Amino acid sequence: MYIYSALRTCWLTFLHLFHRTVTVQYPEQKPYLSPRYRGRIILTRDPDGEERCVSCHLCAAVCPVDCIDLQKTCKPDDWSPEYFRINFSRCIFCGFCEEACPTSAIQLIPDFEMSEYSRQNLVYEKENLLISGTGKVPDYNFYRVSGVRATNTNAEPVSPHRLLP
Amino acid sequence: MTIVLTLLEAIFILLSIVIAAATLTWVERRLLGFWQDRLGPNRVGWEGTLQIVADMVKIFFKQDWTPPFADKIIFTIAPAIVMATVLMGFAVIPFTTHFGIDLNLNIGLLFFLGMTSLSVYGVVLAGWASNSKFSLLGGMRAAAQMISYEVFMGLAVTGVVMLTGSFNLTDIVQAQTHLWFVVPQFLGFVLFLIAGIAEAHRLPFDLPEGENELGAGFHTEYSSMKFGMFFVGEYAGIILISMMTVVLYFGGWNGPIFPPVVWFLFKSTGFIIFFILLRAALPRPRYDQLMAYGWKLMLPLSLLNLAVTGAAMLAWS
C-alpha cells in the first residue's frame, strides 16, 4: 500500500509542473492593495487646506510601540503641531493611531515601499508626512463640527448641543 | 600519446560532471519550485541560469571556518574523500562505445560498488571529526544506512551480472541491444534504484542530513567550499547513480535515430529529474523504518530476485 501511495504522490506532484504558479513577481508585478490597506502613515489636510492635526497626542498615547512623537505649537489659536515625527523603523502598522485620531488627520495608505539604506532615514518628519489632500475622508472638517471657530473662517461655530443625536 | 588523450578525456568528463552537478543545484531548485506551484530562482541571468555563478562566488568567498574543537586534518580531508570517491565512480561509466575514461575495466561494476562504499568514509569521518553531537549522529546514520543498503544493492546488481556474465559495463550495455534489462530484471531495477537513492543519501533517505532533527547532519560544522564540496559531491552522486541505472537497466547508449551519447544523457537526465521528483513528493521515513525496509524487506526481495533469476537461467539453458 505504501508503494501505491508513494507512486501516486509522485504522479500528483509531477502534474503540478503544468499548474499555474501562484508567485507574484513583485518588482515587475505589483500586488493589488485594497484602499484600507495599512501601509505608510500620512498626515492629511481638511477641505480648506489647513492641517487637520490638533496635537491631541491620542495617536502617540495609543501607539503600542511608541513610534509617534509630536508637540503642539505655543501660538494662540493654532493647534497644529510644531513637530510631528514617526519612526517607521519601529512602526508596526497596526492602525491604532488612525482609529484614535479625532480629526482623521493621521491615516494609513496602501504603500509599503519604504526601504532605506540608512535607518535614520526611516524617521519621518512633519514635512515628510503631510500631504496636500484630504486622504480617505474627503469632506470632514473638525473645526466646523466641534464648536471651535477655525482660525481663518468667519463662519459661525456650530453649537455642540445641536450636534447631539 | 594515448595516455595524454585519455587524460584529457578524463579531465573533460570530470569537469563536465562537476559543472553539471553545480548546475543541478539550480535545476533542482527550479523544478522543486514548479512542483510546489512556485517559480524558483529566476532572477540571475535568463530565467535564473546564472544562479550557479552567483552561488559559486558566494560559497568561495564565505569564511572557511574550522571549529577549534574539530580534528583539523580529518575535518579537511573528509569532503575531499566524498568528492573524490564520487568522481572516481565516473571512471567506469561508458558514455558510448568509445567515450568514457576506462571503458574496458573488467571489474567495472565492482569498482563502482567499491567507490560508493568508500564515500561512506567521507561522511562518517566528517561526522566524527566535527566533534559535535549532530554531526556524529548524522555520520552514524550515514554509516548504518549506507552499509545496509549497499548489501542489497550488490545483490540486486548481481542479477544483471548473471544475465551478462561479465562485470564489464561495456559488455553489460552491449548485452542490452535487443532487450533492456529493466524488463527481465524489473525487481532488481527497483531495488537498485532504492539502494541508489539511499547511497546518494537523497530524499526520502536523507537521514544523515535530516535537517529537521539534526541541524544539517554530518555537515553541520562545515562552511564555505568544504560544505560546497559535500554539496557538489551529493549532486555528482545523483548523476552517478542515474547514469549507473541507465547503464545497468536501461540499455546505456542504445536507442534509435539519435547519436548514442544523446540517448545516454537523455535517459540519465530522466532519472535525475526522477530523483528530484522524489524529493518534492515523498516524506522522510523514521530511522528504524529505514533500517527495517533495508533488512526485512529489500534484502529478502533481492535474494528472491537472485534466486528467481538463477532458476530462470537454469531453466532456459
Coordinates of C-alpha atoms in Angstrom, one line a residue:
Chain A
M1 CA 0.0 0.0 0.0
Y2 CA 2.8 2.3 0.8
I3 CA 4.3 1.7 -2.7
Y4 CA 1.0 2.7 -4.3
S5 CA 0.6 5.8 -2.2
A6 CA 4.2 6.8 -2.8
L7 CA 3.8 6.4 -6.6
R8 CA 0.5 8.3 -6.6
T9 CA 2.1 11.1 -4.6
C10 CA 4.9 11.3 -7.2
W11 CA 2.5 11.4 -10.1
L12 CA 0.3 14.1 -8.5
T13 CA 3.4 16.2 -7.6
F14 CA 4.6 15.8 -11.2
L15 CA 1.3 17.1 -12.5
H16 CA 1.9 20.3 -10.6
L17 CA 4.5 21.1 -13.3
F18 CA 1.6 22.1 -15.5
H19 CA -0.3 24.1 -12.9
R20 CA -0.2 27.8 -12.8
T21 CA 2.3 29.2 -10.4
V22 CA 1.0 31.4 -7.6
T23 CA 4.1 33.6 -7.4
V24 CA 3.6 37.4 -7.8
Q25 CA 6.9 38.6 -9.3
Y26 CA 6.9 41.6 -7.1
P27 CA 9.0 44.4 -8.6
E28 CA 7.7 43.9 -12.1
Q29 CA 4.2 42.8 -11.0
K30 CA 2.6 44.8 -8.2
P31 CA 0.1 43.1 -5.9
Y32 CA -3.3 44.7 -5.5
L33 CA -3.6 46.6 -2.3
S34 CA -7.1 47.5 -1.0
P35 CA -7.8 51.2 -0.2
R36 CA -7.9 50.3 3.5
Y37 CA -4.5 48.6 3.4
R38 CA -2.4 49.7 6.4
G39 CA 0.8 50.9 4.9
R40 CA 2.7 54.2 5.2
I41 CA 1.3 56.8 7.6
I42 CA 0.4 60.3 6.3
L43 CA -1.0 63.5 7.8
T44 CA -3.9 65.0 5.9
R45 CA -5.4 68.4 5.5
D46 CA -9.0 69.4 5.8
P47 CA -11.0 70.6 2.7
D48 CA -9.9 74.2 3.3
G49 CA -6.3 73.1 3.0
E50 CA -5.5 73.6 6.7
E51 CA -3.7 70.9 8.8
R52 CA -6.2 68.6 10.4
C53 CA -3.9 67.6 13.3
V54 CA -4.9 69.3 16.6
S55 CA -1.9 67.9 18.6
C56 CA -4.1 65.9 20.9
H57 CA -1.4 63.2 21.4
L58 CA -4.0 60.5 21.2
C59 CA -2.1 58.8 18.5
A60 CA 1.1 58.9 20.4
A61 CA -0.7 57.6 23.5
V62 CA -2.3 54.7 21.8
C63 CA 0.7 53.7 19.8
P64 CA 1.8 50.3 21.2
V65 CA 5.5 50.8 20.1
D66 CA 5.8 54.5 20.9
C67 CA 6.9 55.4 17.5
I68 CA 5.0 58.7 17.2
D69 CA 6.3 61.9 18.8
L70 CA 4.8 65.3 18.4
Q71 CA 4.5 68.7 20.1
K72 CA 1.9 71.5 20.0
T73 CA 2.9 75.0 18.9
C74 CA 2.9 77.7 21.5
K75 CA 1.0 80.1 19.2
P76 CA -2.6 81.0 20.3
D77 CA -5.4 79.8 18.1
D78 CA -3.1 77.4 16.3
W79 CA -3.4 73.8 17.4
S80 CA -1.2 72.4 14.7
P81 CA 1.8 70.5 15.9
E82 CA 5.2 72.2 15.9
Y83 CA 6.8 68.9 15.0
F84 CA 5.4 65.6 14.2
R85 CA 7.7 62.7 14.0
I86 CA 7.0 59.0 13.2
N87 CA 9.8 56.5 13.5
F88 CA 9.0 53.9 10.8
S89 CA 11.7 51.6 11.9
R90 CA 9.5 51.0 15.0
C91 CA 6.1 51.3 13.5
I92 CA 4.1 48.0 13.3
F93 CA 1.4 49.5 11.0
C94 CA -1.3 48.4 13.5
G95 CA -3.5 51.4 12.5
F96 CA -4.4 52.3 16.1
C97 CA -3.3 55.9 15.5
E98 CA -5.8 56.2 12.7
E99 CA -8.6 54.8 14.9
A100 CA -7.7 57.1 17.8
C101 CA -7.4 60.3 15.7
P102 CA -10.5 62.5 16.4
T103 CA -9.9 64.6 13.3
S104 CA -9.0 62.0 10.8
A105 CA -5.7 63.7 10.4
I106 CA -3.5 60.6 10.6
Q107 CA -4.2 57.9 8.0
L108 CA -2.6 54.8 6.7
I109 CA -2.4 54.4 3.0
P110 CA -1.7 51.4 0.7
D111 CA 2.0 51.9 0.2
F112 CA 4.7 49.8 1.8
E113 CA 7.7 50.6 -0.4
M114 CA 9.7 52.5 2.3
S115 CA 13.0 50.7 2.3
E116 CA 16.0 52.8 3.2
Y117 CA 19.8 52.1 3.3
S118 CA 20.1 54.2 6.5
R119 CA 17.9 53.6 9.4
Q120 CA 17.9 57.3 10.3
N121 CA 16.0 57.9 7.0
L122 CA 13.1 56.0 8.4
V123 CA 12.3 58.8 10.9
Y124 CA 9.7 60.8 9.0
E125 CA 9.3 64.5 10.0
K126 CA 6.1 66.5 9.6
E127 CA 7.1 67.8 6.1
N128 CA 7.5 64.1 5.0
L129 CA 4.2 63.1 6.4
L130 CA 2.0 66.0 5.5
I131 CA 0.1 65.7 2.2
S132 CA -1.9 68.5 0.5
G133 CA -5.1 66.5 0.1
T134 CA -7.8 65.1 2.4
G135 CA -6.9 61.4 2.1
K136 CA -9.6 58.9 2.7
V137 CA -12.0 61.3 4.4
P138 CA -12.8 63.9 1.8
D139 CA -15.5 66.2 3.5
Y140 CA -14.6 66.2 7.2
N141 CA -13.5 69.4 8.8
F142 CA -13.1 69.1 12.5
Y143 CA -13.3 72.8 13.2
R144 CA -16.8 73.0 11.5
V145 CA -18.4 70.4 13.7
S146 CA -16.6 70.7 17.0
G147 CA -17.9 74.1 18.2
V148 CA -14.5 75.7 17.8
R149 CA -14.1 78.6 15.4
A150 CA -11.5 77.8 12.9
T151 CA -8.7 80.4 12.8
N152 CA -9.3 81.9 9.4
T153 CA -13.0 81.5 8.8
N154 CA -15.8 83.9 9.5
A155 CA -18.5 81.2 9.7
E156 CA -20.5 80.9 12.9
P157 CA -19.3 78.0 15.0
V158 CA -21.6 75.0 15.3
S159 CA -23.2 74.6 18.7
P160 CA -22.1 71.2 20.1
H161 CA -25.5 70.9 21.7
R162 CA -27.3 70.8 18.4
L163 CA -24.9 68.2 17.1
L164 CA -26.0 65.6 19.7
P165 CA -28.3 62.9 18.3
Chain B
M1 CA 50.0 9.8 -26.9
T2 CA 47.1 7.7 -25.9
I3 CA 47.8 8.4 -22.3
V4 CA 47.6 12.2 -22.9
L5 CA 44.4 11.7 -24.8
T6 CA 42.9 9.6 -22.1
L7 CA 44.0 12.1 -19.5
L8 CA 42.4 15.0 -21.5
E9 CA 39.2 12.9 -21.9
A10 CA 39.2 12.2 -18.2
I11 CA 39.7 15.9 -17.3
F12 CA 36.9 16.9 -19.7
I13 CA 34.5 14.3 -18.3
L14 CA 35.2 15.1 -14.7
L15 CA 35.0 18.8 -15.3
S16 CA 31.7 18.4 -17.1
I17 CA 30.4 16.3 -14.2
V18 CA 31.4 18.9 -11.6
I19 CA 29.8 21.7 -13.7
A20 CA 26.7 19.5 -14.3
A21 CA 26.5 18.8 -10.5
A22 CA 26.7 22.6 -9.8
T23 CA 24.0 23.3 -12.4
L24 CA 21.9 20.6 -10.9
T25 CA 21.6 22.6 -7.7
W26 CA 19.8 25.3 -9.8
V27 CA 17.8 22.8 -11.8
E28 CA 16.6 21.2 -8.6
R29 CA 15.5 24.5 -7.0
R30 CA 13.7 25.4 -10.2
L31 CA 11.9 22.1 -10.5
L32 CA 11.0 22.0 -6.9
G33 CA 9.6 25.4 -7.3
F34 CA 7.4 24.4 -10.2
W35 CA 6.2 21.3 -8.4
Q36 CA 5.2 23.5 -5.5
D37 CA 3.4 26.0 -7.7
R38 CA 6.3 28.5 -7.3
L39 CA 8.8 29.8 -9.8
G40 CA 12.1 29.0 -8.1
P41 CA 15.2 31.1 -8.6
N42 CA 14.7 33.1 -11.8
R43 CA 16.5 36.3 -11.1
V44 CA 20.1 35.9 -12.1
G45 CA 20.6 35.8 -15.9
W46 CA 18.0 34.4 -18.3
E47 CA 15.4 32.6 -16.2
G48 CA 18.0 32.2 -13.4
T49 CA 20.5 30.3 -15.4
L50 CA 23.4 32.3 -14.0
Q51 CA 22.3 31.4 -10.4
I52 CA 25.1 28.9 -10.1
V53 CA 27.7 31.6 -10.9
A54 CA 26.3 33.7 -8.1
D55 CA 26.2 30.7 -5.7
M56 CA 29.7 29.7 -6.6
V57 CA 31.0 33.3 -6.0
K58 CA 29.2 33.3 -2.7
I59 CA 30.4 30.0 -1.5
F60 CA 34.0 30.7 -2.4
F61 CA 34.1 34.0 -0.6
K62 CA 32.4 32.7 2.6
Q63 CA 34.6 32.4 5.7
D64 CA 36.2 29.0 5.7
W65 CA 35.9 28.2 9.4
T66 CA 37.2 25.1 11.1
P67 CA 35.8 24.8 14.5
P68 CA 38.5 24.8 17.2
F69 CA 37.1 21.6 18.7
A70 CA 37.4 19.7 15.4
D71 CA 40.0 17.2 14.4
K72 CA 41.6 19.5 11.8
I73 CA 43.2 17.1 9.4
I74 CA 40.3 14.7 9.1
F75 CA 37.9 17.5 9.1
T76 CA 39.6 18.9 6.0
I77 CA 40.1 15.5 4.3
A78 CA 36.5 14.3 4.7
P79 CA 34.9 16.5 2.0
A80 CA 37.7 15.6 -0.4
I81 CA 37.0 11.9 0.2
V82 CA 33.3 12.3 -0.7
M83 CA 34.1 14.3 -3.8
A84 CA 37.0 12.1 -4.9
T85 CA 35.2 8.8 -4.5
V86 CA 32.1 10.0 -6.3
L87 CA 34.2 11.3 -9.2
M88 CA 36.2 8.1 -9.2
G89 CA 32.9 6.3 -9.7
F90 CA 32.6 8.0 -13.1
A91 CA 35.8 6.4 -14.3
V92 CA 33.9 3.2 -15.3
I93 CA 30.8 4.8 -16.9
P94 CA 30.6 4.0 -20.6
F95 CA 29.0 7.1 -22.2
T96 CA 29.3 5.5 -25.6
T97 CA 31.3 2.6 -27.1
H98 CA 34.3 5.0 -27.5
F99 CA 33.7 7.7 -24.9
G100 CA 34.5 7.1 -21.3
I101 CA 37.5 7.1 -19.0
D102 CA 38.1 3.4 -18.6
L103 CA 35.7 1.5 -20.8
N104 CA 37.1 -1.9 -20.6
L105 CA 37.8 -2.3 -16.9
N106 CA 36.9 -5.9 -16.4
I107 CA 35.8 -5.2 -12.8
G108 CA 33.9 -2.1 -13.7
L109 CA 30.8 -2.8 -11.7
L110 CA 32.8 -3.9 -8.7
F111 CA 34.8 -0.7 -8.9
F112 CA 31.6 1.4 -8.9
L113 CA 30.3 -0.5 -5.9
G114 CA 33.6 -0.1 -4.1
M115 CA 33.7 3.6 -4.8
T116 CA 30.2 4.2 -3.5
S117 CA 31.2 2.2 -0.4
L118 CA 34.3 4.3 0.1
S119 CA 32.3 7.5 0.0
V120 CA 30.8 6.4 3.4
Y121 CA 34.2 7.2 4.9
G122 CA 33.9 10.8 3.9
V123 CA 30.6 11.2 5.5
V124 CA 31.4 9.2 8.7
L125 CA 34.8 10.9 9.1
A126 CA 33.1 14.3 8.6
G127 CA 30.6 13.5 11.3
W128 CA 33.3 12.2 13.6
A129 CA 35.9 14.9 13.1
S130 CA 33.4 17.7 13.6
N131 CA 33.3 16.7 17.2
S132 CA 29.6 17.8 17.5
K133 CA 26.6 15.7 18.6
F134 CA 24.5 16.4 15.5
S135 CA 27.4 15.7 13.1
L136 CA 28.2 12.5 14.9
L137 CA 24.6 11.3 14.8
G138 CA 24.5 12.1 11.1
G139 CA 27.7 10.3 10.5
M140 CA 26.4 7.2 12.4
R141 CA 23.2 7.2 10.5
A142 CA 25.1 7.5 7.2
A143 CA 27.3 4.6 8.1
A144 CA 24.5 2.3 9.1
Q145 CA 22.2 3.3 6.2
M146 CA 24.8 3.1 3.5
I147 CA 26.2 -0.2 4.7
S148 CA 22.8 -1.8 5.0
Y149 CA 21.6 -0.5 1.6
E150 CA 24.9 -1.4 -0.1
V151 CA 24.3 -5.1 0.8
F152 CA 21.2 -5.4 -1.3
M153 CA 22.5 -3.0 -3.9
G154 CA 25.2 -5.5 -4.7
L155 CA 22.7 -8.4 -4.6
A156 CA 20.3 -6.6 -6.9
V157 CA 23.0 -5.8 -9.4
T158 CA 24.1 -9.5 -9.4
G159 CA 21.0 -10.3 -11.4
V160 CA 22.4 -8.2 -14.3
V161 CA 25.8 -9.7 -13.9
M162 CA 24.4 -13.2 -14.1
L163 CA 22.5 -12.4 -17.3
T164 CA 25.5 -10.8 -18.9
G165 CA 28.2 -13.0 -17.5
S166 CA 30.5 -10.0 -17.0
F167 CA 31.4 -7.2 -14.7
N168 CA 32.5 -5.1 -17.6
L169 CA 30.0 -2.2 -18.0
T170 CA 30.5 -2.0 -21.8
D171 CA 29.6 -5.7 -22.1
I172 CA 26.6 -5.1 -19.9
V173 CA 25.3 -2.3 -22.2
Q174 CA 26.1 -4.4 -25.3
A175 CA 24.1 -7.3 -23.9
Q176 CA 21.0 -4.9 -23.8
T177 CA 21.0 -4.2 -27.5
H178 CA 17.7 -6.1 -28.0
L179 CA 16.1 -6.1 -24.6
W180 CA 16.8 -3.7 -21.8
F181 CA 17.5 -5.4 -18.5
V182 CA 14.7 -3.4 -16.9
V183 CA 12.2 -6.0 -18.4
P184 CA 13.7 -9.3 -17.2
Q185 CA 15.2 -7.6 -14.0
F186 CA 12.4 -5.3 -13.0
L187 CA 12.6 -6.2 -9.4
G188 CA 16.3 -5.8 -9.5
F189 CA 15.9 -2.4 -11.1
V190 CA 13.5 -1.2 -8.4
L191 CA 15.8 -2.5 -5.7
F192 CA 18.9 -0.9 -7.3
L193 CA 17.1 2.4 -7.6
I194 CA 16.0 2.5 -4.0
A195 CA 19.5 1.5 -2.8
G196 CA 20.9 4.1 -5.1
I197 CA 18.8 6.8 -3.5
A198 CA 20.0 5.7 -0.1
E199 CA 23.6 5.6 -1.4
A200 CA 23.4 9.1 -2.6
H201 CA 21.6 10.0 0.6
R202 CA 18.9 11.8 -1.2
L203 CA 15.4 12.3 0.0
P204 CA 13.4 10.3 1.1
F205 CA 16.5 8.6 2.5
D206 CA 18.5 11.7 3.5
L207 CA 18.6 10.8 7.2
P208 CA 22.3 11.5 7.5
E209 CA 21.4 15.2 6.9
G210 CA 17.9 15.2 8.4
E211 CA 17.5 18.9 8.6
N212 CA 14.6 19.0 11.0
E213 CA 16.2 16.8 13.7
L214 CA 20.0 17.1 13.2
G215 CA 20.6 20.6 12.1
A216 CA 22.3 19.7 8.9
G217 CA 23.6 16.2 10.0
F218 CA 27.1 15.3 9.2
H219 CA 28.0 18.7 7.6
T220 CA 26.6 20.9 10.4
E221 CA 30.0 22.3 11.2
Y222 CA 31.1 22.8 7.7
S223 CA 31.2 26.1 5.9
S224 CA 32.4 27.7 2.7
M225 CA 33.8 25.4 0.0
K226 CA 34.2 22.5 2.3
F227 CA 30.4 22.4 2.6
G228 CA 30.3 23.2 -1.1
M229 CA 32.3 20.0 -1.8
F230 CA 29.8 17.9 0.1
F231 CA 27.0 19.6 -1.8
V232 CA 28.6 19.1 -5.2
G233 CA 29.6 15.6 -4.2
E234 CA 26.0 14.8 -3.4
Y235 CA 24.7 16.1 -6.7
A236 CA 27.5 14.3 -8.5
G237 CA 26.4 11.2 -6.6
I238 CA 22.9 11.7 -8.1
I239 CA 24.3 11.9 -11.6
L240 CA 26.4 8.8 -10.9
I241 CA 23.5 6.7 -9.7
S242 CA 21.3 7.9 -12.5
M243 CA 24.0 7.0 -15.1
M244 CA 24.6 3.7 -13.4
T245 CA 20.8 2.9 -13.5
V246 CA 20.8 3.7 -17.2
V247 CA 23.9 1.6 -17.9
L248 CA 22.7 -1.4 -15.9
Y249 CA 19.0 -1.5 -16.7
F250 CA 18.1 1.0 -19.4
G251 CA 20.4 0.0 -22.2
G252 CA 23.0 2.7 -21.8
W253 CA 23.6 4.4 -25.1
N254 CA 21.3 2.1 -27.1
G255 CA 18.5 3.9 -28.9
P256 CA 17.3 4.7 -32.4
I257 CA 18.0 7.7 -34.6
F258 CA 19.9 10.0 -32.3
P259 CA 23.6 9.5 -31.6
P260 CA 24.4 7.2 -28.7
V261 CA 25.7 9.9 -26.3
V262 CA 22.4 11.8 -26.7
W263 CA 20.5 8.8 -25.7
F264 CA 22.7 8.2 -22.8
L265 CA 22.4 11.7 -21.5
F266 CA 18.7 11.8 -22.2
K267 CA 18.0 8.7 -20.2
S268 CA 20.3 9.9 -17.3
T269 CA 18.5 13.2 -17.2
G270 CA 15.2 11.4 -16.9
F271 CA 16.5 9.6 -13.8
I272 CA 18.0 12.8 -12.3
I273 CA 14.6 14.5 -12.7
F274 CA 13.0 11.5 -11.1
F275 CA 15.4 11.9 -8.1
I276 CA 14.3 15.5 -7.8
L277 CA 10.6 14.5 -8.1
L278 CA 11.1 12.1 -5.2
R279 CA 12.4 14.9 -3.1
A280 CA 9.4 17.0 -4.0
A281 CA 6.9 14.3 -3.3
L282 CA 7.9 11.9 -0.5
P283 CA 8.4 12.4 3.2
R284 CA 11.3 11.0 5.1
P285 CA 10.8 7.7 6.9
R286 CA 11.8 7.3 10.5
Y287 CA 15.3 5.9 11.1
D288 CA 14.1 2.5 12.4
Q289 CA 11.7 2.3 9.5
L290 CA 14.6 2.9 7.1
M291 CA 16.6 0.1 8.7
A292 CA 13.5 -2.2 8.7
Y293 CA 12.9 -1.6 5.0
G294 CA 16.5 -2.3 4.3
W295 CA 17.0 -5.6 6.2
K296 CA 13.4 -7.0 6.4
L297 CA 12.0 -6.1 3.0
M298 CA 14.7 -5.2 0.5
L299 CA 17.3 -7.8 1.4
P300 CA 14.8 -10.8 1.2
L301 CA 13.4 -9.3 -2.1
S302 CA 16.9 -9.1 -3.6
L303 CA 17.7 -12.6 -2.5
L304 CA 14.4 -13.7 -4.1
N305 CA 15.3 -11.8 -7.3
L306 CA 18.7 -13.6 -7.3
A307 CA 17.1 -17.0 -6.8
V308 CA 14.5 -16.5 -9.5
T309 CA 17.0 -15.2 -12.0
G310 CA 19.2 -18.1 -11.4
A311 CA 16.4 -20.6 -11.7
A312 CA 15.1 -19.0 -14.9
M313 CA 18.6 -19.1 -16.4
L314 CA 19.0 -22.7 -15.5
A315 CA 15.6 -23.5 -17.0
W316 CA 16.4 -21.6 -20.2
S317 CA 19.8 -23.1 -20.7

